mmCIF file of C-alpha atoms and ligand atoms in Angstrom:
data_model
loop_
_atom_site.group_PDB
_atom_site.id
_atom_site.type_symbol
_atom_site.label_atom_id
_atom_site.label_comp_id
_atom_site.label_asym_id
_atom_site.label_seq_id
_atom_site.Cartn_x
_atom_site.Cartn_y
_atom_site.Cartn_z
ATOM 1 C CA MET L 1 18.436 -5.075 -2.673
ATOM 2 C CA LYS L 2 20.794 -7.989 -2.009
ATOM 3 C CA GLU L 3 19.235 -10.158 0.671
ATOM 4 C CA ASP L 4 21.380 -11.163 3.610
ATOM 5 C CA LYS L 5 21.757 -14.757 4.748
ATOM 6 C CA ALA L 6 19.645 -14.269 7.879
ATOM 7 C CA THR L 7 16.664 -13.096 5.801
ATOM 8 C CA LYS L 8 17.011 -16.071 3.422
ATOM 9 C CA ILE L 9 17.165 -18.510 6.334
ATOM 10 C CA ILE L 10 14.157 -17.022 8.106
ATOM 11 C CA ARG L 11 12.165 -17.035 4.860
ATOM 12 C CA ALA L 12 13.061 -20.704 4.213
ATOM 13 C CA LEU L 13 11.960 -21.628 7.745
ATOM 14 C CA LEU L 14 8.711 -19.636 7.511
ATOM 15 C CA GLN L 15 7.861 -21.114 4.119
ATOM 16 C CA SER L 16 8.636 -24.734 4.903
ATOM 17 C CA PRO L 17 5.285 -26.595 5.162
ATOM 18 C CA LYS L 18 6.227 -28.370 8.391
ATOM 19 C CA GLY L 19 8.459 -25.574 9.608
ATOM 20 C CA PHE L 20 11.654 -27.677 9.412
ATOM 21 C CA VAL L 21 14.633 -27.061 7.107
ATOM 22 C CA THR L 22 17.871 -29.027 7.363
ATOM 23 C CA GLY L 23 21.215 -27.299 7.702
ATOM 24 C CA SER L 24 22.425 -28.926 4.482
ATOM 25 C CA ALA L 25 19.331 -27.746 2.532
ATOM 26 C CA MET L 26 19.998 -24.208 3.797
ATOM 27 C CA ALA L 27 23.676 -24.470 2.858
ATOM 28 C CA ARG L 28 22.729 -25.657 -0.665
ATOM 29 C CA GLU L 29 20.112 -22.925 -1.106
ATOM 30 C CA LEU L 30 22.492 -20.168 0.026
ATOM 31 C CA SER L 31 25.603 -21.697 -1.616
ATOM 32 C CA VAL L 32 27.561 -21.512 1.624
ATOM 33 C CA SER L 33 29.057 -24.087 4.015
ATOM 34 C CA ARG L 34 27.097 -25.657 6.888
ATOM 35 C CA VAL L 35 29.508 -23.919 9.248
ATOM 36 C CA ALA L 36 28.436 -20.564 7.779
ATOM 37 C CA ILE L 37 24.765 -21.530 8.329
ATOM 38 C CA TRP L 38 25.551 -22.483 11.919
ATOM 39 C CA GLY L 39 27.163 -19.043 12.414
ATOM 40 C CA VAL L 40 24.049 -17.243 11.124
ATOM 41 C CA MET L 41 21.793 -19.389 13.346
ATOM 42 C CA GLU L 42 23.909 -18.387 16.349
ATOM 43 C CA LYS L 43 23.516 -14.691 15.456
ATOM 44 C CA LEU L 44 19.759 -15.170 15.132
ATOM 45 C CA ARG L 45 19.700 -16.832 18.576
ATOM 46 C CA GLU L 46 21.529 -13.820 20.003
ATOM 47 C CA GLU L 47 18.785 -11.640 18.478
ATOM 48 C CA GLY L 48 16.201 -13.602 20.473
ATOM 49 C CA TYR L 49 15.128 -16.396 18.107
ATOM 50 C CA GLU L 50 14.721 -19.839 19.621
ATOM 51 C CA PHE L 51 15.012 -22.870 17.358
ATOM 52 C CA ASP L 52 14.211 -26.542 17.717
ATOM 53 C CA ALA L 53 17.045 -28.557 16.206
ATOM 54 C CA ILE L 54 16.018 -32.154 15.535
ATOM 55 C CA ARG L 55 18.255 -34.834 14.050
ATOM 56 C CA ASN L 56 17.435 -35.613 10.408
ATOM 57 C CA ARG L 57 14.682 -32.973 10.286
ATOM 58 C CA GLY L 58 16.725 -29.821 10.810
ATOM 59 C CA TYR L 59 15.802 -26.526 12.382
ATOM 60 C CA ARG L 60 12.382 -25.052 13.178
ATOM 61 C CA ILE L 61 11.487 -21.650 14.675
ATOM 62 C CA ARG L 62 10.161 -22.184 18.218
ATOM 63 C CA GLU L 63 10.021 -18.573 19.374
ATOM 64 C CA LEU L 64 10.357 -15.242 17.579
ATOM 65 C CA PRO L 65 12.351 -12.420 19.195
ATOM 66 C CA ARG L 66 10.433 -9.941 21.362
ATOM 67 C CA GLU L 67 12.149 -7.045 19.600
ATOM 68 C CA LEU L 68 12.008 -6.151 15.919
ATOM 69 C CA SER L 69 13.938 -8.464 13.624
ATOM 70 C CA ALA L 70 15.174 -7.105 10.295
ATOM 71 C CA ALA L 71 15.431 -10.666 8.932
ATOM 72 C CA TYR L 72 11.798 -11.422 9.799
ATOM 73 C CA LEU L 73 10.429 -8.146 8.371
ATOM 74 C CA ASN L 74 12.468 -8.445 5.184
ATOM 75 C CA ALA L 75 11.420 -12.083 4.753
ATOM 76 C CA ARG L 76 7.706 -11.303 5.230
ATOM 77 C CA LEU L 77 7.601 -8.027 3.267
ATOM 78 C CA PRO L 78 9.504 -8.924 0.083
ATOM 79 C CA PHE L 79 7.715 -6.275 -2.021
ATOM 80 C CA LEU L 80 9.225 -3.588 0.244
ATOM 81 C CA ALA L 81 12.556 -5.266 0.883
ATOM 82 C CA GLU L 82 13.263 -5.818 -2.827
ATOM 83 C CA ARG L 83 13.439 -2.109 -3.532
ATOM 84 C CA ASN L 84 15.032 -1.164 -0.250
ATOM 85 C CA GLY L 85 11.667 0.117 0.971
ATOM 86 C CA ILE L 86 12.024 -0.979 4.600
ATOM 87 C CA ARG L 87 14.805 0.086 6.967
ATOM 88 C CA VAL L 88 15.061 -1.571 10.345
ATOM 89 C CA HIS L 89 17.253 0.154 12.955
ATOM 90 C CA ASN L 90 18.356 -0.646 16.479
ATOM 91 C CA ILE L 91 18.349 2.992 17.516
ATOM 92 C CA LEU L 92 17.473 6.302 15.848
ATOM 93 C CA ASP L 93 16.823 9.854 16.954
ATOM 94 C CA SER L 94 13.308 9.665 15.472
ATOM 95 C CA THR L 95 11.855 7.554 12.651
ATOM 96 C CA ASN L 96 10.129 10.689 11.320
ATOM 97 C CA ASN L 97 13.506 12.471 11.159
ATOM 98 C CA GLU L 98 15.082 9.503 9.384
ATOM 99 C CA ALA L 99 12.188 9.209 6.898
ATOM 100 C CA GLU L 100 12.492 12.938 6.159
ATOM 101 C CA ARG L 101 16.254 12.551 5.596
ATOM 102 C CA LEU L 102 15.682 9.639 3.200
ATOM 103 C CA LEU L 103 13.092 11.593 1.208
ATOM 104 C CA ALA L 104 15.361 14.642 1.090
ATOM 105 C CA ASP L 105 18.089 12.325 -0.202
ATOM 106 C CA GLY L 106 15.821 11.389 -3.123
ATOM 107 C CA GLN L 107 15.055 7.797 -2.042
ATOM 108 C CA GLN L 108 12.161 6.012 -3.712
ATOM 109 C CA ALA L 109 8.774 6.174 -1.927
ATOM 110 C CA PRO L 110 6.811 4.640 -0.323
ATOM 111 C CA LEU L 111 9.399 3.718 2.239
ATOM 112 C CA VAL L 112 9.152 2.505 5.797
ATOM 113 C CA VAL L 113 11.487 3.162 8.714
ATOM 114 C CA VAL L 114 11.153 1.200 11.959
ATOM 115 C CA THR L 115 13.381 1.134 14.997
ATOM 116 C CA LYS L 116 13.673 -0.660 18.326
ATOM 117 C CA GLN L 117 14.337 2.554 20.222
ATOM 118 C CA GLN L 118 14.296 6.343 19.693
ATOM 119 C CA THR L 119 16.397 8.914 21.506
ATOM 120 C CA LYS L 120 14.373 11.922 20.332
ATOM 121 C CA GLY L 121 10.914 10.535 19.682
ATOM 122 C CA ARG L 122 8.593 13.408 18.890
ATOM 123 C CA GLY L 123 4.901 13.807 19.673
ATOM 124 C CA ARG L 124 2.346 16.362 18.549
ATOM 125 C CA LEU L 125 2.515 19.956 19.736
ATOM 126 C CA GLY L 126 6.258 19.727 20.427
ATOM 127 C CA ARG L 127 5.908 16.965 23.013
ATOM 128 C CA ILE L 128 8.326 14.130 23.674
ATOM 129 C CA TRP L 129 7.349 10.559 22.763
ATOM 130 C CA GLU L 130 9.106 8.307 25.249
ATOM 131 C CA SER L 131 10.594 5.461 23.193
ATOM 132 C CA PRO L 132 12.331 2.864 25.363
ATOM 133 C CA LYS L 133 13.720 -0.379 23.934
ATOM 134 C CA GLU L 134 11.005 -2.629 25.279
ATOM 135 C CA GLY L 135 9.185 -4.223 22.396
ATOM 136 C CA ASN L 136 7.083 -1.284 21.213
ATOM 137 C CA PHE L 137 6.389 -0.093 17.683
ATOM 138 C CA TYR L 138 8.054 3.100 16.493
ATOM 139 C CA GLY L 139 7.740 3.570 12.759
ATOM 140 C CA SER L 140 7.265 6.040 9.928
ATOM 141 C CA LEU L 141 5.838 5.579 6.472
ATOM 142 C CA ALA L 142 6.996 8.093 3.880
ATOM 143 C CA PHE L 143 5.179 8.966 0.680
ATOM 144 C CA ARG L 144 5.292 11.407 -2.210
ATOM 145 C CA PRO L 145 1.545 11.911 -2.715
ATOM 146 C CA ARG L 146 1.668 14.828 -5.185
ATOM 147 C CA LEU L 147 -1.952 15.672 -4.265
ATOM 148 C CA ASN L 148 -3.546 19.008 -3.507
ATOM 149 C CA PRO L 149 -3.266 19.838 0.223
ATOM 150 C CA SER L 150 -7.078 20.031 0.498
ATOM 151 C CA ARG L 151 -7.319 16.364 -0.605
ATOM 152 C CA MET L 152 -4.955 15.295 2.163
ATOM 153 C CA GLN L 153 -6.834 16.868 5.073
ATOM 154 C CA PRO L 154 -8.679 13.751 6.308
ATOM 155 C CA PHE L 155 -5.556 11.584 5.848
ATOM 156 C CA THR L 156 -4.418 11.313 9.470
ATOM 157 C CA LEU L 157 -7.977 10.609 10.641
ATOM 158 C CA TRP L 158 -8.319 7.906 7.978
ATOM 159 C CA MET L 159 -5.069 6.267 9.046
ATOM 160 C CA GLY L 160 -6.080 6.518 12.728
ATOM 161 C CA LEU L 161 -9.423 4.845 11.970
ATOM 162 C CA THR L 162 -7.602 2.176 9.966
ATOM 163 C CA ILE L 163 -5.352 1.468 12.961
ATOM 164 C CA CYS L 164 -8.453 1.171 15.192
ATOM 165 C CA ARG L 165 -9.943 -1.401 12.792
ATOM 166 C CA PHE L 166 -6.636 -3.268 12.676
ATOM 167 C CA LEU L 167 -6.358 -3.375 16.479
ATOM 168 C CA GLU L 168 -9.930 -4.550 16.910
ATOM 169 C CA GLU L 169 -9.381 -7.289 14.318
ATOM 170 C CA ILE L 170 -6.335 -8.700 16.056
ATOM 171 C CA GLY L 171 -8.640 -9.356 19.007
ATOM 172 C CA LYS L 172 -9.494 -8.549 22.590
ATOM 173 C CA LEU L 173 -9.155 -4.790 22.140
ATOM 174 C CA LYS L 174 -11.788 -2.102 21.817
ATOM 175 C CA PRO L 175 -9.833 0.828 20.431
ATOM 176 C CA MET L 176 -11.345 4.291 20.126
ATOM 177 C CA LEU L 177 -10.055 7.288 18.198
ATOM 178 C CA LYS L 178 -9.908 10.605 20.020
ATOM 179 C CA TRP L 179 -9.964 13.320 17.389
ATOM 180 C CA PRO L 180 -7.661 14.174 15.793
ATOM 181 C CA ASN L 181 -5.206 11.304 16.201
ATOM 182 C CA ASP L 182 -4.909 9.564 19.544
ATOM 183 C CA ILE L 183 -5.983 5.977 19.967
ATOM 184 C CA PHE L 184 -7.271 4.876 23.326
ATOM 185 C CA CYS L 185 -7.753 1.388 24.733
ATOM 186 C CA ASN L 186 -9.503 0.965 28.089
ATOM 187 C CA GLY L 187 -9.660 4.748 28.426
ATOM 188 C CA LYS L 188 -5.872 5.188 28.188
ATOM 189 C CA LYS L 189 -3.658 6.205 25.302
ATOM 190 C CA ALA L 190 -2.038 3.308 23.413
ATOM 191 C CA VAL L 191 -1.168 4.877 20.041
ATOM 192 C CA GLY L 192 0.003 8.311 18.891
ATOM 193 C CA ILE L 193 0.274 9.582 15.333
ATOM 194 C CA LEU L 194 2.404 12.440 14.048
ATOM 195 C CA THR L 195 1.929 13.414 10.401
ATOM 196 C CA GLU L 196 4.393 15.840 8.840
ATOM 197 C CA ALA L 197 4.422 17.191 5.301
ATOM 198 C CA ARG L 198 6.501 19.223 2.906
ATOM 199 C CA MET L 199 4.175 21.106 0.614
ATOM 200 C CA ASP L 200 3.583 24.229 -1.402
ATOM 201 C CA ALA L 201 0.240 25.905 -2.145
ATOM 202 C CA ASP L 202 -0.752 23.348 -4.801
ATOM 203 C CA LEU L 203 0.922 20.094 -3.919
ATOM 204 C CA ILE L 204 1.938 17.888 -1.033
ATOM 205 C CA HIS L 205 5.369 16.771 -2.111
ATOM 206 C CA GLU L 206 6.440 14.652 0.848
ATOM 207 C CA LEU L 207 4.399 13.139 3.623
ATOM 208 C CA VAL L 208 5.622 11.272 6.690
ATOM 209 C CA LEU L 209 3.191 9.334 8.861
ATOM 210 C CA GLY L 210 4.850 8.558 12.192
ATOM 211 C CA ILE L 211 3.198 6.041 14.507
ATOM 212 C CA GLY L 212 4.090 5.078 18.052
ATOM 213 C CA ILE L 213 2.301 2.061 19.556
ATOM 214 C CA ASN L 214 2.740 0.891 23.122
ATOM 215 C CA VAL L 215 2.731 -2.818 22.363
ATOM 216 C CA SER L 216 4.398 -4.291 25.435
ATOM 217 C CA SER L 217 5.221 -1.312 27.620
ATOM 218 C CA ALA L 218 3.516 1.967 28.374
ATOM 219 C CA PRO L 219 6.103 4.594 29.237
ATOM 220 C CA LYS L 220 5.210 6.793 32.177
ATOM 221 C CA LEU L 221 4.392 10.072 30.504
ATOM 222 C CA LYS L 222 6.833 12.718 31.722
ATOM 223 C CA ASP L 223 5.354 15.255 29.421
ATOM 224 C CA ILE L 224 1.660 14.769 30.167
ATOM 225 C CA PRO L 225 -0.703 16.700 27.932
ATOM 226 C CA PRO L 226 -3.447 18.838 29.498
ATOM 227 C CA GLY L 227 -6.163 16.528 30.782
ATOM 228 C CA GLY L 228 -3.558 14.012 31.914
ATOM 229 C CA ASN L 229 -3.934 11.154 29.439
ATOM 230 C CA GLN L 230 -2.344 8.099 30.971
ATOM 231 C CA ALA L 231 -0.760 5.485 28.741
ATOM 232 C CA VAL L 232 -1.495 1.774 28.388
ATOM 233 C CA SER L 233 0.160 -1.004 26.408
ATOM 234 C CA LEU L 234 -1.764 -3.292 24.068
ATOM 235 C CA ASN L 235 -0.577 -6.298 26.077
ATOM 236 C CA GLU L 236 -2.015 -4.828 29.253
ATOM 237 C CA ALA L 237 -5.260 -3.740 27.582
ATOM 238 C CA SER L 238 -5.815 -7.085 25.822
ATOM 239 C CA GLY L 239 -4.513 -9.331 28.599
ATOM 240 C CA ARG L 240 -2.367 -11.290 26.162
ATOM 241 C CA GLU L 241 1.108 -11.050 24.709
ATOM 242 C CA ILE L 242 1.197 -9.676 21.181
ATOM 243 C CA SER L 243 4.109 -10.924 19.075
ATOM 244 C CA LEU L 244 5.756 -7.715 17.814
ATOM 245 C CA ASN L 245 7.188 -9.018 14.529
ATOM 246 C CA PRO L 246 4.023 -10.536 13.009
ATOM 247 C CA PHE L 247 2.094 -7.543 14.426
ATOM 248 C CA THR L 248 4.439 -5.151 12.585
ATOM 249 C CA VAL L 249 4.129 -7.023 9.283
ATOM 250 C CA ALA L 250 0.315 -7.048 9.425
ATOM 251 C CA LEU L 251 0.203 -3.389 10.507
ATOM 252 C CA LEU L 252 2.484 -2.209 7.685
ATOM 253 C CA GLU L 253 0.526 -4.200 5.080
ATOM 254 C CA THR L 254 -2.717 -2.663 6.383
ATOM 255 C CA LEU L 255 -1.324 0.884 6.383
ATOM 256 C CA LEU L 256 0.189 0.647 2.901
ATOM 257 C CA GLU L 257 -3.118 -0.647 1.540
ATOM 258 C CA ALA L 258 -5.028 2.145 3.346
ATOM 259 C CA TYR L 259 -2.684 4.736 1.829
ATOM 260 C CA LYS L 260 -3.383 3.332 -1.640
ATOM 261 C CA VAL L 261 -7.158 3.462 -1.070
ATOM 262 C CA PHE L 262 -6.825 7.058 0.164
ATOM 263 C CA HIS L 263 -4.580 8.136 -2.702
ATOM 264 C CA GLU L 264 -7.016 6.665 -5.226
ATOM 265 C CA ASP L 265 -9.866 8.572 -3.522
ATOM 266 C CA ARG L 266 -11.772 5.383 -2.634
ATOM 267 C CA TYR L 267 -11.873 5.827 1.136
ATOM 268 C CA GLN L 268 -15.065 7.802 1.827
ATOM 269 C CA GLU L 269 -17.577 5.015 2.452
ATOM 270 C CA ALA L 270 -15.288 3.035 4.739
ATOM 271 C CA PHE L 271 -14.283 6.259 6.490
ATOM 272 C CA LYS L 272 -17.912 6.957 7.438
ATOM 273 C CA ARG L 273 -18.428 3.455 8.793
ATOM 274 C CA LEU L 274 -15.193 3.490 10.773
ATOM 275 C CA TRP L 275 -15.844 6.979 12.148
ATOM 276 C CA GLU L 276 -19.233 5.849 13.470
ATOM 277 C CA ARG L 277 -17.636 2.819 15.104
ATOM 278 C CA TYR L 278 -14.491 4.317 16.623
ATOM 279 C CA ASN L 279 -15.251 7.982 17.374
ATOM 280 C CA LEU L 280 -14.551 8.352 21.094
ATOM 281 C CA LEU L 281 -16.004 11.861 21.316
ATOM 282 C CA GLN L 282 -19.436 11.332 19.739
ATOM 283 C CA GLY L 283 -21.973 13.469 21.611
ATOM 284 C CA LYS L 284 -19.599 13.991 24.530
ATOM 285 C CA THR L 285 -18.885 17.262 26.285
ATOM 286 C CA ILE L 286 -15.333 18.246 25.506
ATOM 287 C CA LYS L 287 -12.853 20.971 26.201
ATOM 288 C CA ALA L 288 -10.757 22.008 23.200
ATOM 289 C CA ARG L 289 -7.609 24.093 23.301
ATOM 290 C CA THR L 290 -6.618 25.789 20.053
ATOM 291 C CA GLY L 291 -3.728 28.190 20.453
ATOM 292 C CA THR L 292 -4.836 30.486 23.249
ATOM 293 C CA ALA L 293 -8.588 29.805 23.034
ATOM 294 C CA VAL L 294 -10.432 27.222 25.122
ATOM 295 C CA ILE L 295 -13.811 26.028 23.852
ATOM 296 C CA THR L 296 -16.203 23.871 25.843
ATOM 297 C CA GLY L 297 -19.067 22.206 24.042
ATOM 298 C CA MET L 298 -20.525 19.046 22.581
ATOM 299 C CA ALA L 299 -18.587 17.136 19.910
ATOM 300 C CA SER L 300 -21.105 16.957 17.080
ATOM 301 C CA HIS L 301 -19.861 15.785 13.697
ATOM 302 C CA LEU L 302 -17.025 15.995 11.177
ATOM 303 C CA ARG L 303 -16.824 18.459 8.325
ATOM 304 C CA SER L 304 -15.710 16.911 5.018
ATOM 305 C CA ASP L 305 -12.182 18.271 5.529
ATOM 306 C CA GLY L 306 -11.896 16.438 8.858
ATOM 307 C CA ALA L 307 -12.587 19.467 11.103
ATOM 308 C CA LEU L 308 -14.521 18.579 14.278
ATOM 309 C CA ILE L 309 -17.698 20.602 14.759
ATOM 310 C CA VAL L 310 -18.254 21.568 18.391
ATOM 311 C CA ARG L 311 -21.674 22.900 19.476
ATOM 312 C CA HIS L 312 -21.878 25.366 22.350
ATOM 313 C CA PRO L 313 -24.362 27.983 23.599
ATOM 314 C CA ALA L 314 -22.860 30.655 21.302
ATOM 315 C CA GLY L 315 -23.189 28.466 18.180
ATOM 316 C CA GLU L 316 -20.718 26.136 16.462
ATOM 317 C CA THR L 317 -16.946 26.078 16.135
ATOM 318 C CA ALA L 318 -15.033 24.013 13.602
ATOM 319 C CA LEU L 319 -11.824 22.697 15.129
ATOM 320 C CA VAL L 320 -9.103 22.094 12.599
ATOM 321 C CA SER L 321 -6.356 21.250 15.068
ATOM 322 C CA GLY L 322 -5.656 21.368 18.765
ATOM 323 C CA GLU L 323 -5.940 19.334 21.897
ATOM 324 C CA VAL L 324 -9.232 17.877 23.028
ATOM 325 C CA THR L 325 -10.063 16.476 26.454
ATOM 326 C CA LEU L 326 -13.277 14.960 27.728
ATOM 327 C CA SER L 327 -14.995 17.179 30.251
ATOM 328 C CA PRO L 328 -15.923 15.376 33.450
HETATM 329 C C1 LIG B 1 1.449 12.062 19.703
HETATM 330 O O1 LIG B 1 0.569 11.371 20.216
HETATM 331 O O2 LIG B 1 1.756 13.148 20.182
HETATM 332 C C2 LIG B 1 2.145 11.554 18.468
HETATM 333 C C3 LIG B 1 3.238 10.582 18.804
HETATM 334 C C4 LIG B 1 3.949 10.005 17.585
HETATM 335 C C5 LIG B 1 5.126 9.147 17.958
HETATM 336 C C6 LIG B 1 5.735 8.455 16.767
HETATM 337 S S1 LIG B 1 6.910 7.235 17.251
HETATM 338 C C7 LIG B 1 7.422 7.069 15.602
HETATM 339 C C8 LIG B 1 7.453 8.443 14.991
HETATM 340 N N1 LIG B 1 8.722 9.098 15.255
HETATM 341 C C9 LIG B 1 8.599 10.147 16.050
HETATM 342 O O3 LIG B 1 9.542 10.860 16.454
HETATM 343 N N2 LIG B 1 7.319 10.319 16.400
HETATM 344 C C10 LIG B 1 6.469 9.336 15.768
#
């Protein structure tokens, strides 16, 4: 893909050892006039960048924008940007919808779609995912796994556990995964995952992993699931301000690597370790709703296909999907 000037400028600034690049060096590098560089810098300022401009030393990034910046993501993820693998939008109906449209259009996978805001963000079980334009992460990763559906069963759990590890590593958060795919911080929901697939009996052809993360704001849930999970943002839970653009780069790198490990069938050992560390339900009394049935029992262990085994006086039930709440 042909890189735009903003991406080239941001990359030059990020790569410069002392952070400074002069306007004339940028103009030379991009083969444009200094006036053209000035124009791009103004556009970047409007996007939320702040620059130091020092005589004889040039420009330096002082502050990154609070919202997603296509220039920043393209500059930091060249392996995706080069083959048009990352699409950054201001507004979309839903990143899952857009990823599905791109796959249906025959675009190369893996591809990533991120947006600042969604008008029809979708959650599990037909719910709405509130997606205001306030510095949160709304993104979808799209793949063509061409694996047997049985191989893919633990995929969403694996990605959820990977996100827990990622969040704990960035610091000051103790994330927990509530089976099958909600991530809680401080007892409130911070991350939701919606995996959708196009498959036949033998093969998963297309797979879209949609992730919503409350980074700086936690929308009031209009459409509260049974059990009334309240939402929290990572900023609130960690007591510090997470910078959305570097966060997004590190998250996408982590997720793409985790997909590779999963696809190559090398995930099992790490899965076990992560499950032991992040399983919110271990040994807890839970209430599970599957279709019309409600089961109350103790969350015991996982079956190899990712089903949650619940023990109750009448025996054991393997939950393959549904909504789980902690019983008081
Ligand atoms: C849930 O907890 O119910 C899952 C929520 C998933 C929300 C994300 S936001 C990005 C992607 N696009 C969507 O429309 N939904 C997912």
